[in-house]
XYZ file of N, CA and C in Angstrom:
231
model
N 78.492 222.345 99.084
C 77.674 221.391 99.614
C 76.492 220.912 98.857
N 76.574 219.774 98.431
C 75.508 219.052 97.593
C 74.492 218.536 98.471
N 73.289 218.823 98.516
C 72.416 218.338 99.157
C 71.953 216.667 99.029
N 71.950 216.461 97.650
C 71.791 214.873 97.314
C 72.426 214.639 96.135
N 72.887 213.233 95.929
C 73.714 213.095 94.586
C 72.852 213.118 93.440
N 73.428 213.787 92.243
C 72.676 213.980 91.235
C 72.295 212.314 90.689
N 73.317 211.539 90.975
C 73.237 210.148 90.400
C 72.056 209.439 91.083
N 71.911 209.769 92.425
C 70.862 209.078 93.178
C 69.632 209.634 92.689
N 69.565 210.934 92.623
C 68.298 211.585 92.045
C 67.731 211.128 90.757
N 68.635 210.747 89.969
C 68.472 210.219 88.557
C 67.868 208.746 88.908
N 68.292 207.897 89.763
C 67.785 206.650 89.845
C 66.343 206.619 90.383
N 66.042 207.742 91.080
C 64.856 207.907 91.644
C 63.757 208.563 90.767
N 64.288 208.996 89.568
C 63.467 209.541 88.581
C 63.190 211.031 88.745
N 64.041 211.667 89.454
C 63.849 213.035 89.816
C 65.191 213.956 88.943
N 64.563 213.813 87.773
C 65.728 214.475 86.729
C 65.734 215.839 86.853
N 64.777 216.763 87.150
C 65.015 218.224 87.223
C 65.430 218.591 88.161
N 65.540 217.835 89.449
C 66.324 218.239 90.596
C 67.812 217.769 90.652
N 68.067 216.859 89.777
C 69.410 216.447 89.480
C 70.045 217.610 88.590
N 69.414 217.861 87.503
C 69.979 219.049 86.406
C 70.117 220.400 87.215
N 69.266 220.759 88.092
C 69.422 221.732 88.854
C 70.721 221.874 89.809
N 70.860 220.951 90.298
C 72.116 220.621 91.156
C 73.492 220.699 90.386
N 73.272 219.977 88.963
C 74.449 220.082 88.110
C 74.735 221.498 87.443
N 73.496 222.194 87.034
C 73.746 223.556 86.628
C 74.376 224.526 87.632
N 74.023 224.224 89.067
C 74.467 225.282 89.940
C 75.964 224.840 90.202
N 76.369 223.450 90.258
C 77.878 223.316 90.223
C 78.618 223.738 89.205
N 78.118 223.661 88.086
C 78.867 224.214 87.044
C 78.994 225.574 87.038
N 77.869 226.264 87.406
C 78.099 227.758 87.744
C 79.079 227.978 88.664
N 79.260 227.515 89.915
C 80.092 227.721 90.915
C 81.485 227.596 90.527
N 81.625 226.359 89.480
C 82.974 225.913 89.083
C 83.455 226.933 87.902
N 82.624 227.578 87.390
C 82.971 228.497 86.186
C 83.085 227.772 84.830
N 82.241 226.693 84.694
C 82.244 225.878 83.616
C 80.942 225.973 82.876
N 80.880 225.696 81.460
C 79.748 225.597 80.728
C 78.896 224.280 80.959
N 77.648 224.359 81.410
C 76.734 223.331 81.561
C 76.083 223.080 80.102
N 76.297 221.715 79.668
C 75.625 221.485 78.423
C 74.293 220.686 78.438
N 74.162 219.877 79.561
C 73.095 219.124 79.738
C 72.770 217.920 78.676
N 73.914 217.647 78.345
C 73.764 216.361 77.266
C 73.327 215.090 78.072
N 73.879 214.892 79.223
C 73.538 213.784 80.120
C 71.864 213.565 80.260
N 71.115 214.592 80.007
C 69.692 214.199 80.391
C 68.852 214.258 79.035
N 69.680 214.042 77.899
C 68.826 213.892 76.721
C 68.318 212.397 76.674
N 66.974 212.116 76.099
C 66.356 211.022 76.221
C 67.175 210.010 75.100
N 67.306 208.686 75.421
C 67.979 208.001 74.481
C 66.873 206.941 73.883
N 65.643 207.089 74.186
C 64.621 205.975 73.679
C 64.372 204.992 74.351
N 65.042 204.855 75.473
C 64.850 203.758 76.194
C 63.981 204.080 77.401
N 63.299 203.118 78.151
C 62.383 203.441 79.205
C 63.302 203.557 80.405
N 63.451 204.770 81.044
C 64.294 204.875 82.397
C 63.343 204.978 83.580
N 62.263 204.763 83.247
C 61.316 204.876 84.564
C 61.581 203.879 85.678
N 61.759 204.368 86.922
C 62.367 202.995 88.049
C 61.160 202.157 88.252
N 60.055 202.504 88.117
C 58.816 201.836 88.361
C 58.928 200.642 87.479
N 58.945 200.891 86.274
C 58.999 199.739 85.032
C 60.076 198.802 85.329
N 61.256 199.245 85.564
C 62.411 198.407 85.869
C 62.256 197.338 87.111
N 61.309 197.729 87.977
C 61.178 196.833 89.347
C 59.953 196.087 89.242
N 59.413 195.669 88.211
C 58.131 194.940 88.158
C 58.321 193.556 88.697
N 59.605 193.119 88.390
C 59.706 191.572 88.736
C 59.803 191.295 90.357
N 58.929 190.448 90.661
C 58.926 190.379 92.286
C 59.888 188.831 92.445
N 60.193 188.744 93.628
C 60.837 187.624 93.997
C 60.346 186.776 95.021
N 60.483 185.625 95.113
C 59.845 184.820 96.122
C 60.998 183.745 96.893
N 60.585 183.284 97.709
C 61.567 182.108 98.607
C 61.862 181.067 97.450
N 61.403 180.787 96.403
C 61.627 179.660 95.565
C 62.741 179.938 94.655
N 62.900 181.354 94.684
C 64.087 181.682 93.754
C 65.405 181.442 94.678
N 65.412 181.023 95.813
C 66.511 180.507 96.682
C 66.946 179.112 96.366
N 66.123 178.364 95.731
C 66.421 176.897 95.678
C 66.157 176.478 94.005
N 65.818 177.438 93.207
C 65.855 176.983 91.718
C 67.119 176.556 91.319
N 68.373 177.385 91.264
C 69.410 177.000 90.881
C 70.382 176.220 91.675
N 71.037 175.078 91.227
C 72.018 174.493 92.290
C 72.920 175.179 93.158
N 73.510 176.364 92.601
C 74.551 177.192 93.050
C 73.883 178.142 94.139
N 72.602 178.492 93.864
C 71.955 179.329 94.791
C 71.453 178.387 96.093
N 71.080 177.230 95.697
C 70.470 176.452 96.659
C 71.511 175.973 97.552
N 72.701 175.743 97.096
C 73.827 175.498 98.058
C 74.209 176.680 99.060
N 74.457 177.761 98.479
C 74.475 178.748 99.342
C 73.624 179.066 100.297
N 72.330 178.904 99.804
C 71.211 179.059 100.902
C 71.110 178.097 102.134
N 71.489 176.704 101.571
C 71.493 175.998 102.606
C 72.729 175.955 103.596
N 73.887 176.364 103.142
C 75.164 176.815 103.846
C 75.023 177.910 104.783
N 74.251 178.717 104.310
C 73.868 180.070 105.008
C 73.060 179.832 106.186
N 71.984 178.805 105.844
C 70.975 178.580 106.902
C 71.804 177.964 108.091
N 72.507 176.902 108.086
C 73.363 176.260 108.810
C 74.325 177.003 109.682
N 75.006 178.070 108.815
C 75.897 178.893 109.331
C 75.283 179.678 110.546
N 73.960 180.324 110.201
C 73.347 181.085 110.953
C 72.835 180.359 112.342
């Protein structure tokens, strides 16, 4: 039984917990854990930095396609 998905933990920046779960799963399955997926690639993987862009209601009318979808959805509701 895995308490939380290692992929979900990685997206939340909880690398040490994800690594501990994978090490335990490898031990249970009798395989060697290499930990290569946790090596840094030089890019910023901090979830806080990825979510800096904020959206507003104006984003719903900027492009014609999204504007049409917004208007149709409004009338359908």
